Coordinates of C-alpha atoms in Angstrom, one line a residue:
M1 CA -25.7 26.9 19.0
N2 CA -24.2 25.6 22.2
V3 CA -23.0 22.0 22.0
D4 CA -23.7 21.1 25.6
S5 CA -27.2 22.6 25.8
F6 CA -28.3 21.0 22.5
G7 CA -27.0 17.6 23.7
K8 CA -28.9 18.0 26.9
Y9 CA -32.3 18.6 25.3
R10 CA -31.9 16.8 21.9
N11 CA -34.4 14.0 22.8
F12 CA -37.1 16.6 23.2
L13 CA -36.0 19.1 20.6
L14 CA -35.6 16.8 17.6
P15 CA -39.1 15.2 17.7
L16 CA -40.6 18.7 18.4
M17 CA -38.8 20.2 15.4
D18 CA -39.9 17.2 13.2
S19 CA -43.5 17.8 14.3
L20 CA -43.2 21.5 13.4
S21 CA -41.7 20.5 10.1
V22 CA -44.9 18.5 9.3
I23 CA -47.1 21.5 10.1
L24 CA -44.8 23.8 8.1
G25 CA -44.8 21.4 5.2
Y26 CA -48.5 21.2 5.0
Y27 CA -48.8 24.9 5.4
L28 CA -46.4 25.6 2.5
I29 CA -48.1 23.2 0.1
S30 CA -51.4 24.7 1.0
V31 CA -50.0 28.2 0.3
L32 CA -48.5 27.1 -3.0
I33 CA -51.8 25.7 -4.1
T34 CA -54.0 28.6 -3.0
D35 CA -51.5 31.5 -3.6
S36 CA -52.8 32.8 -0.3
F37 CA -49.5 33.9 1.2
L38 CA -51.0 36.6 3.4
M39 CA -53.8 34.4 4.8
D40 CA -53.6 33.3 8.4
P41 CA -51.9 29.8 8.6
I42 CA -54.7 28.4 10.8
S43 CA -57.3 29.6 8.4
I44 CA -55.6 28.0 5.5
I45 CA -55.2 24.7 7.3
A46 CA -58.9 24.8 8.4
K47 CA -60.0 25.8 4.9
K48 CA -58.2 22.9 3.3
G49 CA -59.5 20.4 5.8
I50 CA -56.0 19.0 6.5
L51 CA -55.9 19.2 10.3
I52 CA -56.5 15.5 10.5
S53 CA -53.7 14.9 8.0
I54 CA -51.3 17.0 10.0
I55 CA -52.1 15.1 13.2
L56 CA -51.8 11.7 11.4
G57 CA -48.6 12.9 9.7
I58 CA -46.9 13.8 13.0
I59 CA -47.9 10.5 14.6
V60 CA -46.9 8.3 11.6
L61 CA -43.6 10.2 11.0
Q62 CA -42.7 9.9 14.7
I63 CA -43.4 6.1 14.6
I64 CA -41.4 5.6 11.4
F65 CA -38.5 7.7 12.5
R66 CA -38.3 5.8 15.8
L67 CA -38.6 2.4 14.1
T68 CA -35.7 3.3 11.8
K69 CA -33.7 4.7 14.7
R70 CA -33.4 8.2 13.2
Y71 CA -33.2 9.7 16.6
S72 CA -30.2 7.6 17.4
N73 CA -28.1 9.5 14.8
I74 CA -25.5 11.9 16.0
I75 CA -26.2 15.0 13.8
R76 CA -22.5 16.0 13.6
Y77 CA -21.7 12.7 11.8
E78 CA -24.7 12.6 9.4
N79 CA -23.9 12.3 5.7
N80 CA -25.7 12.4 2.4
Q81 CA -27.1 8.9 2.8
D82 CA -28.8 10.0 6.0
Y83 CA -30.3 13.1 4.3
I84 CA -31.7 11.0 1.5
M85 CA -33.2 8.7 4.1
Y86 CA -34.9 11.6 5.9
I87 CA -36.6 12.6 2.6
L88 CA -37.6 9.0 1.7
L89 CA -39.0 8.3 5.2
S90 CA -41.0 11.6 5.1
I91 CA -42.5 10.6 1.7
I92 CA -43.3 7.1 3.0
S93 CA -44.9 8.6 6.2
L94 CA -47.2 10.8 4.1
L95 CA -48.1 7.9 1.8
V96 CA -49.1 5.9 4.9
V97 CA -51.3 8.9 5.9
S98 CA -52.9 8.8 2.5
L99 CA -53.6 5.1 2.9
I100 CA -55.2 5.6 6.4
E101 CA -57.3 8.5 5.0
D102 CA -58.4 6.3 2.1
I103 CA -59.5 3.6 4.6
I104 CA -61.5 6.1 6.6
S105 CA -62.9 7.5 3.3
M106 CA -61.4 10.9 3.7
K107 CA -60.9 12.3 0.2
I108 CA -59.2 15.5 1.1
P109 CA -56.3 16.0 0.8
T110 CA -55.5 13.8 -2.2
I111 CA -52.6 11.4 -2.4
K112 CA -50.8 13.8 -4.8
F113 CA -51.2 16.5 -2.1
N114 CA -49.7 14.3 0.6
L115 CA -46.9 13.1 -1.7
T116 CA -45.8 16.7 -2.4
A117 CA -46.1 17.6 1.3
G118 CA -43.9 14.6 2.1
I119 CA -41.2 15.9 -0.2
I120 CA -41.3 19.4 1.3
I121 CA -41.3 18.1 4.9
G122 CA -38.3 15.9 4.1
I123 CA -36.4 18.9 2.7
I124 CA -37.3 21.0 5.7
I125 CA -36.0 18.3 8.1
V126 CA -32.7 18.0 6.1
V127 CA -32.2 21.8 6.0
Y128 CA -32.7 22.3 9.8
R129 CA -30.4 19.3 10.5
L130 CA -27.7 20.7 8.3
I131 CA -28.0 24.1 10.1
I132 CA -27.7 22.3 13.4
K133 CA -24.7 20.2 12.2
Y134 CA -22.7 23.2 10.9
S135 CA -23.6 25.3 14.0
L136 CA -22.2 22.5 16.2
L137 CA -19.1 22.0 14.1
S138 CA -18.4 25.8 14.0
N139 CA -18.8 25.9 17.7
I140 CA -16.3 23.1 18.2
T141 CA -13.8 24.6 15.7
N142 CA -14.0 28.0 17.3
K143 CA -13.3 26.5 20.7
K144 CA -10.3 24.7 19.5
N145 CA -8.8 27.4 17.3
Y146 CA -9.2 30.3 19.7
Y147 CA -8.5 28.5 22.9
P148 CA -5.8 25.9 22.1
H149 CA -4.6 23.7 25.0
E150 CA -1.0 23.5 26.0
N151 CA -0.9 19.8 25.2
Q152 CA -2.4 20.2 21.7
E153 CA 0.0 19.2 18.9
K154 CA 0.5 22.0 16.3
L155 CA -0.6 20.6 13.0
L156 CA 0.1 21.7 9.4
I157 CA -1.9 20.1 6.6
I158 CA -0.5 19.7 3.1
G159 CA -3.3 19.8 0.5
G160 CA -6.6 21.6 0.4
G161 CA -8.8 19.0 -1.3
Y162 CA -11.4 16.4 -0.3
S163 CA -9.1 14.3 1.8
A164 CA -8.0 17.3 3.9
N165 CA -11.7 18.3 4.4
N166 CA -12.5 14.7 5.5
I167 CA -9.6 14.6 8.0
I168 CA -10.2 18.0 9.4
K169 CA -13.8 17.2 10.1
T170 CA -12.7 14.0 11.9
L171 CA -10.2 16.0 14.0
Q172 CA -13.0 18.5 14.8
T173 CA -15.4 15.9 16.0
T174 CA -13.9 12.6 17.2
L175 CA -10.5 14.0 18.1
K176 CA -11.4 17.2 19.9
G177 CA -8.5 18.9 21.6
K178 CA -5.7 16.6 20.2
Y179 CA -4.6 19.0 17.5
N180 CA -4.3 22.8 17.0
I181 CA -4.6 23.1 13.2
V182 CA -2.4 26.0 12.3
G183 CA -3.3 26.0 8.6
I184 CA -3.3 24.4 5.2
I185 CA -0.6 24.4 2.5
D186 CA -1.8 24.3 -1.1
D187 CA 0.0 25.2 -4.4
N188 CA -3.1 26.3 -6.2
K189 CA -2.8 30.1 -6.2
K190 CA -6.6 30.6 -6.7
R191 CA -7.2 28.9 -3.3
R192 CA -4.9 31.2 -1.3
G193 CA -6.8 32.8 1.5
Y194 CA -9.7 30.4 1.2
S195 CA -10.7 28.0 4.0
V196 CA -11.4 24.3 4.1
A197 CA -13.7 23.2 6.9
G198 CA -13.0 26.4 8.7
I199 CA -9.2 26.1 8.4
K200 CA -7.4 28.8 6.3
I201 CA -5.0 28.1 3.4
I202 CA -1.8 30.0 4.5
G203 CA 0.8 29.2 1.9
N204 CA 2.3 26.9 -0.7
R205 CA 5.2 24.3 -0.6
N206 CA 7.8 27.1 -0.5
D207 CA 6.4 28.3 2.8
I208 CA 6.5 24.9 4.6
Q209 CA 9.9 25.3 6.3
K210 CA 9.3 28.9 7.4
I211 CA 5.8 28.1 8.8
C212 CA 7.1 25.0 10.6
K213 CA 9.9 27.0 12.2
N214 CA 7.8 30.1 13.1
E215 CA 4.8 28.2 14.4
K216 CA 6.8 25.3 16.0
I217 CA 4.8 22.7 14.1
D218 CA 4.8 19.3 15.7
T219 CA 3.1 17.2 13.0
I220 CA 2.5 17.5 9.2
F221 CA -0.3 15.6 7.5
F222 CA 0.3 15.1 3.7
T223 CA -3.2 14.6 2.4
I224 CA -2.8 14.9 -1.4
V225 CA -3.5 11.5 -3.0
N226 CA -3.9 12.5 -6.7
I227 CA -0.4 13.7 -7.3
D228 CA 2.5 12.5 -9.5
N229 CA 5.5 10.9 -7.8
E230 CA 7.9 13.7 -8.7
N231 CA 5.9 16.4 -7.0
K232 CA 5.1 14.2 -4.0
K233 CA 8.8 13.4 -3.6
E234 CA 9.7 17.1 -3.8
I235 CA 7.1 18.2 -1.2
L236 CA 8.0 15.3 1.2
E237 CA 11.7 16.2 0.9
I238 CA 10.8 19.8 2.0
C239 CA 8.7 18.3 4.9
S240 CA 11.6 16.0 5.9
K241 CA 13.9 19.0 6.4
T242 CA 11.6 20.3 9.2
T243 CA 11.6 18.9 12.8
A244 CA 7.9 17.9 12.4
N245 CA 6.7 14.3 12.4
V246 CA 5.4 13.7 8.9
K247 CA 2.4 11.4 8.1
S248 CA 1.0 10.7 4.7
L249 CA -2.1 9.2 3.1
P250 CA -1.7 6.0 0.9
D251 CA -2.1 6.1 -2.8
L252 CA -5.3 7.3 -4.6
R253 CA -6.8 3.7 -4.9
E254 CA -6.4 2.9 -1.2
A255 CA -7.6 6.4 -0.2
I256 CA -10.8 6.0 -2.3
S257 CA -11.6 2.7 -0.7
S258 CA -10.9 3.9 2.8
E259 CA -13.9 5.0 4.9
D260 CA -11.7 6.6 7.6
L261 CA -9.0 8.7 6.0
Y262 CA -7.5 9.8 9.3
N263 CA -6.8 6.3 10.4
S264 CA -5.3 5.7 6.9
L265 CA -2.5 8.2 7.6
R266 CA 0.9 6.5 8.0
D267 CA 4.5 7.4 8.6
V268 CA 6.2 8.6 5.5
E269 CA 8.5 5.8 4.3
I270 CA 11.7 6.0 2.4
E271 CA 9.8 4.6 -0.6
D272 CA 7.9 7.9 -0.8
L273 CA 11.2 9.8 -1.3
L274 CA 12.4 7.6 -4.2
G275 CA 9.8 9.0 -6.5
R276 CA 9.2 5.8 -8.4
E277 CA 6.2 5.8 -10.7
P278 CA 3.6 3.1 -10.0
V279 CA 3.9 -0.1 -12.1
E280 CA 1.3 -0.6 -14.8
L281 CA 0.7 -4.3 -15.5
D282 CA -1.1 -6.3 -18.2
N283 CA -3.1 -8.3 -15.7
N284 CA -5.0 -10.2 -18.3
N285 CA -1.8 -11.9 -19.7
I286 CA -0.6 -12.7 -16.2
K287 CA -3.9 -14.2 -15.2
S288 CA -4.0 -16.3 -18.3
L289 CA -0.7 -17.9 -17.3
I290 CA -1.5 -18.5 -13.6
N291 CA -5.2 -19.0 -13.6
N292 CA -6.1 -22.6 -12.6
K293 CA -2.4 -23.7 -12.5
V294 CA -0.5 -25.4 -9.8
V295 CA 2.2 -22.9 -8.7
L296 CA 5.2 -23.6 -6.5
V297 CA 7.1 -20.8 -4.7
T298 CA 10.4 -21.7 -3.1
G299 CA 11.5 -19.5 -0.3
G300 CA 7.8 -18.8 0.3
G301 CA 8.4 -17.5 3.8
G302 CA 11.0 -14.9 2.7
S303 CA 10.2 -11.2 1.9
I304 CA 10.2 -11.8 -1.9
G305 CA 8.5 -15.2 -1.6
E306 CA 5.7 -13.9 0.6
E307 CA 4.9 -11.1 -1.8
L308 CA 5.0 -13.5 -4.8
C309 CA 2.5 -15.7 -3.0
R310 CA 0.2 -12.7 -2.3
Q311 CA 0.3 -11.5 -5.9
I312 CA -0.1 -15.0 -7.4
M313 CA -3.3 -15.5 -5.4
L314 CA -4.8 -12.4 -7.1
H315 CA -4.8 -14.5 -10.3
N316 CA -6.6 -17.5 -9.0
P317 CA -4.2 -20.5 -9.2
K318 CA -5.6 -24.0 -8.9
Q319 CA -3.2 -24.7 -6.1
L320 CA -0.5 -22.6 -4.4
L321 CA 2.5 -24.5 -2.9
M322 CA 4.7 -22.5 -0.6
L323 CA 8.0 -24.1 0.2
D324 CA 10.5 -23.0 2.8
I325 CA 12.8 -24.6 5.3
Y326 CA 11.9 -22.1 8.1
E327 CA 8.5 -22.7 9.6
N328 CA 7.7 -19.5 11.4
N329 CA 7.5 -17.1 8.4
L330 CA 5.9 -19.8 6.3
Y331 CA 3.2 -20.4 9.0
N332 CA 2.4 -16.6 9.1
I333 CA 2.0 -16.2 5.3
E334 CA -0.1 -19.4 5.3
L335 CA -2.5 -18.0 7.9
E336 CA -2.7 -14.7 6.1
L337 CA -3.6 -16.2 2.7
K338 CA -5.9 -18.9 4.0
D339 CA -7.8 -16.2 5.9
K340 CA -8.1 -14.1 2.8
Y341 CA -8.8 -16.9 0.4
P342 CA -10.7 -19.6 2.4
N343 CA -11.9 -21.4 -0.7
N344 CA -8.6 -21.8 -2.4
E345 CA -6.1 -24.6 -1.9
I346 CA -3.0 -23.2 -0.3
I347 CA -0.4 -25.7 1.0
A348 CA 2.7 -24.9 3.1
I349 CA 5.6 -27.3 2.6
I350 CA 8.6 -27.5 4.9
A351 CA 11.5 -28.8 2.8
N352 CA 15.2 -28.1 2.0
I353 CA 15.9 -27.5 -1.6
R354 CA 19.3 -29.2 -1.1
D355 CA 17.4 -32.5 -0.4
K356 CA 17.0 -34.0 -3.9
E357 CA 14.8 -36.9 -2.8
R358 CA 12.5 -34.6 -0.9
I359 CA 12.2 -32.2 -3.8
Y360 CA 11.4 -35.1 -6.2
E361 CA 8.7 -36.4 -3.8
I362 CA 7.0 -33.0 -3.8
F363 CA 7.1 -32.8 -7.6
E364 CA 5.8 -36.4 -7.8
E365 CA 2.9 -35.6 -5.5
Y366 CA 1.8 -32.1 -6.7
S367 CA 3.2 -31.8 -10.3
P368 CA 3.7 -28.0 -10.2
E369 CA 3.2 -26.3 -13.6
I370 CA 5.0 -23.1 -12.7
V371 CA 7.9 -22.7 -10.3
F372 CA 9.1 -19.4 -8.8
H373 CA 12.5 -20.1 -7.3
A374 CA 13.2 -17.4 -4.6
A375 CA 14.9 -19.6 -2.0
A376 CA 18.6 -18.6 -1.6
H377 CA 21.2 -17.6 0.9
K378 CA 21.6 -13.9 0.0
H379 CA 23.6 -12.1 2.7
V380 CA 26.9 -11.1 1.2
P381 CA 29.2 -11.0 4.3
L382 CA 27.7 -14.2 5.7
M383 CA 28.3 -16.1 2.5
E384 CA 31.9 -14.8 2.3
N385 CA 32.5 -16.5 5.7
N386 CA 30.4 -19.6 4.8
P387 CA 31.1 -20.1 1.1
T388 CA 30.3 -23.9 1.0
E389 CA 26.9 -23.2 2.4
A390 CA 26.2 -20.8 -0.5
I391 CA 27.4 -23.4 -2.9
K392 CA 25.3 -26.2 -1.4
N393 CA 22.1 -24.0 -1.2
N394 CA 22.2 -21.6 -4.1
I395 CA 23.9 -23.7 -6.7
F396 CA 23.0 -27.3 -5.9
G397 CA 19.6 -26.4 -4.5
T398 CA 18.8 -24.7 -7.8
Y399 CA 20.2 -27.6 -9.7
N400 CA 17.9 -30.0 -7.9
L401 CA 14.9 -27.9 -8.7
V402 CA 15.9 -27.5 -12.4
N403 CA 16.2 -31.3 -12.8
A404 CA 12.9 -31.9 -11.0
C405 CA 11.2 -29.4 -13.3
D406 CA 12.6 -31.2 -16.3
K407 CA 11.7 -34.7 -15.1
Y408 CA 8.1 -33.9 -14.0
N409 CA 7.3 -31.7 -17.1
T410 CA 6.9 -28.3 -15.3
K411 CA 5.8 -25.8 -17.9
R412 CA 7.9 -22.8 -16.6
F413 CA 10.7 -22.2 -14.1
I414 CA 11.5 -18.6 -13.0
L415 CA 14.8 -18.0 -11.1
I416 CA 14.8 -14.9 -8.9
S417 CA 18.3 -13.5 -9.5
T418 CA 20.2 -10.4 -8.4
D419 CA 22.3 -7.6 -9.8
K420 CA 25.1 -9.0 -7.6
A421 CA 25.4 -11.7 -10.2
V422 CA 26.7 -9.2 -12.7
N423 CA 30.5 -9.1 -12.6
P424 CA 30.3 -10.5 -9.0
T425 CA 32.8 -9.6 -6.3
N426 CA 31.5 -12.0 -3.7
I427 CA 30.6 -15.6 -3.3
M428 CA 26.9 -15.0 -3.1
G429 CA 26.8 -13.1 -6.4
A430 CA 29.0 -15.6 -8.1
T431 CA 26.7 -18.5 -7.0
K432 CA 23.7 -16.6 -8.4
R433 CA 25.6 -16.1 -11.7
L434 CA 26.2 -19.8 -11.9
C435 CA 22.5 -20.4 -11.3
E436 CA 21.8 -18.2 -14.3
M437 CA 24.2 -20.4 -16.3
I438 CA 22.4 -23.5 -15.2
I439 CA 18.9 -22.4 -16.3
Q440 CA 20.2 -21.0 -19.6
A441 CA 22.0 -24.3 -20.4
K442 CA 19.1 -26.5 -19.2
D443 CA 16.6 -24.6 -21.3
K444 CA 18.4 -25.7 -24.5
E445 CA 17.6 -29.4 -23.8
S446 CA 14.4 -29.3 -21.8
K447 CA 10.7 -28.9 -22.6
T448 CA 10.5 -26.7 -19.5
E449 CA 11.0 -23.0 -20.2
F450 CA 13.7 -21.8 -17.9
V451 CA 14.1 -18.0 -17.3
A452 CA 15.7 -15.7 -14.7
V453 CA 14.6 -12.2 -13.5
R454 CA 17.4 -10.0 -12.3
F455 CA 16.9 -7.0 -10.0
G456 CA 18.7 -5.1 -7.2
N457 CA 17.9 -4.4 -3.6
V458 CA 14.3 -4.3 -2.4
L459 CA 13.3 -1.9 0.3
G460 CA 12.2 -3.4 3.6
S461 CA 13.3 -7.0 2.8
N462 CA 14.8 -9.1 5.5
G463 CA 18.4 -7.9 6.1
S464 CA 18.2 -4.8 3.9
V465 CA 19.6 -1.5 5.1
V466 CA 16.3 0.3 5.7
P467 CA 15.1 -1.8 8.7
L468 CA 18.7 -1.7 10.1
F469 CA 18.8 2.1 9.8
K470 CA 15.4 2.4 11.5
K471 CA 16.5 0.2 14.4
Q472 CA 19.7 2.3 14.8
I473 CA 17.7 5.6 14.7
E474 CA 15.2 4.3 17.3
A475 CA 18.2 3.3 19.5
G476 CA 19.6 6.9 19.3
G477 CA 22.3 6.0 16.8
P478 CA 24.8 6.1 15.4
V479 CA 23.6 5.0 11.9
T480 CA 26.3 2.9 10.3
V481 CA 27.2 3.2 6.6
T482 CA 30.0 1.2 5.1
H483 CA 31.3 3.9 2.7
K484 CA 30.2 7.5 1.9
D485 CA 30.2 6.8 -1.9
I486 CA 28.5 3.4 -1.9
T487 CA 25.4 3.2 -4.2
R488 CA 22.7 0.6 -4.8
F489 CA 19.7 0.2 -7.0
F490 CA 16.4 0.1 -5.0
M491 CA 12.9 -1.1 -5.7
T492 CA 9.9 -1.8 -3.5
I493 CA 9.0 -5.4 -2.9
P494 CA 5.5 -5.2 -4.5
E495 CA 7.0 -3.4 -7.5
A496 CA 9.7 -6.0 -8.0
V497 CA 7.3 -8.9 -7.7
A498 CA 4.8 -7.3 -10.0
L499 CA 7.5 -6.9 -12.7
V500 CA 8.6 -10.6 -12.1
L501 CA 5.0 -11.7 -12.9
Q502 CA 4.9 -9.4 -15.9
S503 CA 8.2 -10.7 -17.1
I504 CA 7.0 -14.3 -17.4
T505 CA 4.4 -13.2 -20.0
Y506 CA 7.3 -12.4 -22.4
A507 CA 9.2 -15.7 -21.6
K508 CA 10.0 -18.1 -24.4
G509 CA 12.9 -19.8 -22.6
G510 CA 16.5 -19.0 -21.8
E511 CA 16.1 -15.3 -21.2
I512 CA 17.4 -13.3 -18.3
F513 CA 15.0 -10.5 -17.7
V514 CA 16.5 -7.3 -16.3
L515 CA 14.3 -4.9 -14.4
N516 CA 14.7 -1.1 -14.7
M517 CA 15.7 -0.1 -11.2
G518 CA 15.8 3.6 -11.9
E519 CA 18.8 5.6 -10.8
P520 CA 21.2 4.2 -8.2
V521 CA 20.8 5.7 -4.7
K522 CA 23.7 6.7 -2.4
I523 CA 23.3 4.7 0.9
Y524 CA 24.5 7.8 2.8
D525 CA 21.7 9.9 1.3
L526 CA 19.3 7.1 2.2
A527 CA 20.4 7.1 5.8
K528 CA 20.3 10.9 5.9
S529 CA 16.7 11.0 4.6
L530 CA 15.6 8.4 7.1
I531 CA 17.0 10.5 9.9
E532 CA 15.2 13.6 8.7
L533 CA 12.0 11.7 8.3
S534 CA 12.2 10.8 11.9
G535 CA 12.3 14.5 12.8
L536 CA 16.0 14.4 13.8
T537 CA 18.9 16.6 12.8
L538 CA 22.0 14.9 11.5
G539 CA 25.1 15.9 13.5
K540 CA 22.9 17.3 16.3
D541 CA 20.5 14.6 17.4
I542 CA 22.2 11.7 15.7
D543 CA 25.4 10.8 13.8
I544 CA 26.3 8.7 10.8
T545 CA 29.5 6.7 11.1
F546 CA 31.5 4.9 8.3
T547 CA 32.5 1.3 9.1
G548 CA 34.4 0.4 5.8
L549 CA 33.3 -1.9 3.0
R550 CA 32.4 -5.4 4.2
P551 CA 34.0 -8.6 2.7
G552 CA 32.9 -9.1 -0.9
E553 CA 31.1 -5.7 -1.1
K554 CA 31.7 -3.3 -4.0
L555 CA 30.9 0.4 -4.2
Y556 CA 28.3 0.0 -7.0
E557 CA 26.2 -2.7 -8.5
E558 CA 25.5 -3.3 -12.2
I559 CA 22.5 -4.7 -14.0
L560 CA 24.3 -5.8 -17.2
M561 CA 27.5 -7.7 -18.0
N562 CA 29.8 -6.5 -20.8
E563 CA 29.0 -9.4 -23.1
E564 CA 25.2 -8.9 -22.8
N565 CA 22.9 -6.8 -24.9
L566 CA 19.6 -5.6 -23.7
E567 CA 16.4 -5.9 -25.8
E568 CA 13.2 -4.1 -25.1
T569 CA 10.0 -5.9 -24.2
G570 CA 6.4 -4.7 -24.2
H571 CA 7.0 -3.1 -20.8
E572 CA 9.2 0.0 -20.3
K573 CA 10.6 -1.4 -17.1
I574 CA 11.5 -4.9 -18.4
F575 CA 14.4 -5.8 -20.7
I576 CA 15.8 -9.1 -21.9
T577 CA 19.4 -10.2 -22.3
K578 CA 20.2 -12.6 -25.1
P579 CA 20.7 -16.2 -24.0
M580 CA 24.4 -17.1 -23.8
N581 CA 26.0 -20.2 -25.3
Y582 CA 26.3 -22.5 -22.3
T583 CA 25.5 -26.2 -22.6
M584 CA 24.8 -28.6 -19.7
N585 CA 28.1 -30.3 -20.4
D586 CA 29.8 -27.0 -19.8
V587 CA 27.8 -26.5 -16.6
E588 CA 28.3 -30.1 -15.4
E589 CA 32.1 -29.6 -15.6
K590 CA 31.8 -26.5 -13.4
L591 CA 29.5 -28.3 -11.0
D592 CA 32.0 -31.2 -10.7
A593 CA 34.6 -28.8 -9.4
F594 CA 32.2 -27.7 -6.6
R595 CA 31.2 -31.3 -5.9
E596 CA 34.8 -32.1 -5.3
I597 CA 35.0 -29.2 -2.8
I598 CA 31.9 -30.4 -0.9
N599 CA 32.7 -34.1 -1.0
N600 CA 36.3 -33.5 0.2
E601 CA 35.0 -31.1 2.8
I602 CA 37.4 -28.4 1.6
T603 CA 37.0 -25.3 3.7
D604 CA 40.0 -23.2 2.6
K605 CA 38.3 -20.0 1.3
Q606 CA 41.2 -19.2 -1.1
I607 CA 40.8 -22.6 -2.8
I608 CA 37.0 -22.0 -3.1
K609 CA 37.5 -18.5 -4.5
E610 CA 40.0 -19.8 -7.1
T611 CA 37.6 -22.5 -8.1
M612 CA 34.8 -19.8 -8.4
K613 CA 37.0 -17.7 -10.6
K614 CA 37.5 -20.6 -13.0
C615 CA 33.8 -21.4 -13.1
V616 CA 32.5 -17.9 -13.2
P617 CA 34.9 -15.9 -15.5
T618 CA 33.5 -12.5 -14.5
Y619 CA 34.1 -13.1 -10.8
R620 CA 36.6 -10.6 -9.4
E621 CA 38.0 -9.6 -6.0
P622 CA 36.4 -6.4 -4.6
E623 CA 39.7 -4.6 -4.6
E624 CA 40.0 -5.0 -8.4
V625 CA 36.6 -3.3 -8.9
N626 CA 36.6 -0.7 -6.1
G627 CA 40.0 0.7 -7.0
E628 CA 41.3 0.3 -3.5

């Protein structure tokens, strides 16, 4: 069927074909009842006395179809709901005919006769519309496949399932001419040679690079959603080695809820290549702790703090307090959450955790029951150059919050710590280690349960390497890596925060929870993967340069100190270190040394480092650890 000619006459053709469907439906039901298959149709209709029913059926069906705007439908986009509606409206139309015939005392045909005719007419209408739909789609597909435009992007689709079928149909209808679909990749041997929505399956994952090279593929759509992370990672790594731009559908849950899979496609992120399995949570336990509680998140405008606020809101707190010193990010997350949860009490608080009086005012006013402490100076090189700021903010800011929790009877305090606190080689890590000492010591003498959660780098957080690498790639390079052998633990922000929330369900007080970060990742490999994902070739299109380790930076991070022993919890990705024997008297002595530095305005970095070594025995110079 020609697309253009059908479109030109559709307003005449569709009502005509529906009217013919009414006639054919009545004829078929008459034949079925009389078994007179060879009798002239007109004779059968006349014999059964249903001519008036046919006329009434055509009129009523036309009225009902127009009232329900059936003729406004675009046949190419009709779905199962539309087809069910055609059958229901056909039945309703014929029941109305029966009602009219009953009013005019016309006993033939019976209501049962009309009801059956309505079902048959509805089926006929659905069948001919399906024929038209697939004729139109076939016509469009043939035009696109056999006569590709010069400007069309050559597209390869990974996966031959429902999602691919959905996306192909979208490309064949609403995005005519944009893509020339070369074929589909599917690992199922039984599907080889078959077609999905008219597009042939031409190979498996081992053929991707060869096909992309031979066919000069511009774009790859990864459409498999029900796949384990290991296989997804392997296929995406193959795709990243081509020069094609790679896009992927989100996970299965998001894909199922999406009405438009094509617009759900996104650029492949480095997270997809890490192959981390999704986190399974005991949401009931988390909800029981947060539901109807007043929850305070410090650093609520930071990347970790924002995600904490998002996930906390899923568990219906009585009140969410988001505290930060920087207004812009805090304002954005406040708008986001208030828009999503208009009936919940969400309060943005501008405050500095160094300001003891202000912190106490906040606790006096709101009495938070749970505190997540994510506010901190975290950039290693910056804190090497500004050590007193790290001491004031990280150490004494935490100290203020800990004392406020104790004074105002907060139920639980959770410190967001870092793997850099383990055998630290920098001021930032050492200050976070001292924060861990503060909460473990305070837990021994307070009714508040103080715990810490320790994890490594999170992908995409403010100041992390991934956003930096992306900017450098967009600028044409070079991509800068400090050392070819440097490694780090990585986790996505939602994963880290989800495990933080799960950790508190195991808390009794004094624990440091250690998250399983998986295997460490070489930063060089990370940069190389990001370059490949961008469709560029390392050494040809862009270079990686090595800048040397920054102040305080070590080649590798650790999650556990020598004197600690890990214990398992009820979750495979969460472990507990045994509380260490610090008292508040021990901690106060350490803090006095730092108070002296601040009060006397000592800025000599060497004096500060020597003080830090005395207060944090595991603190070392980077050279001692890196072997340089």
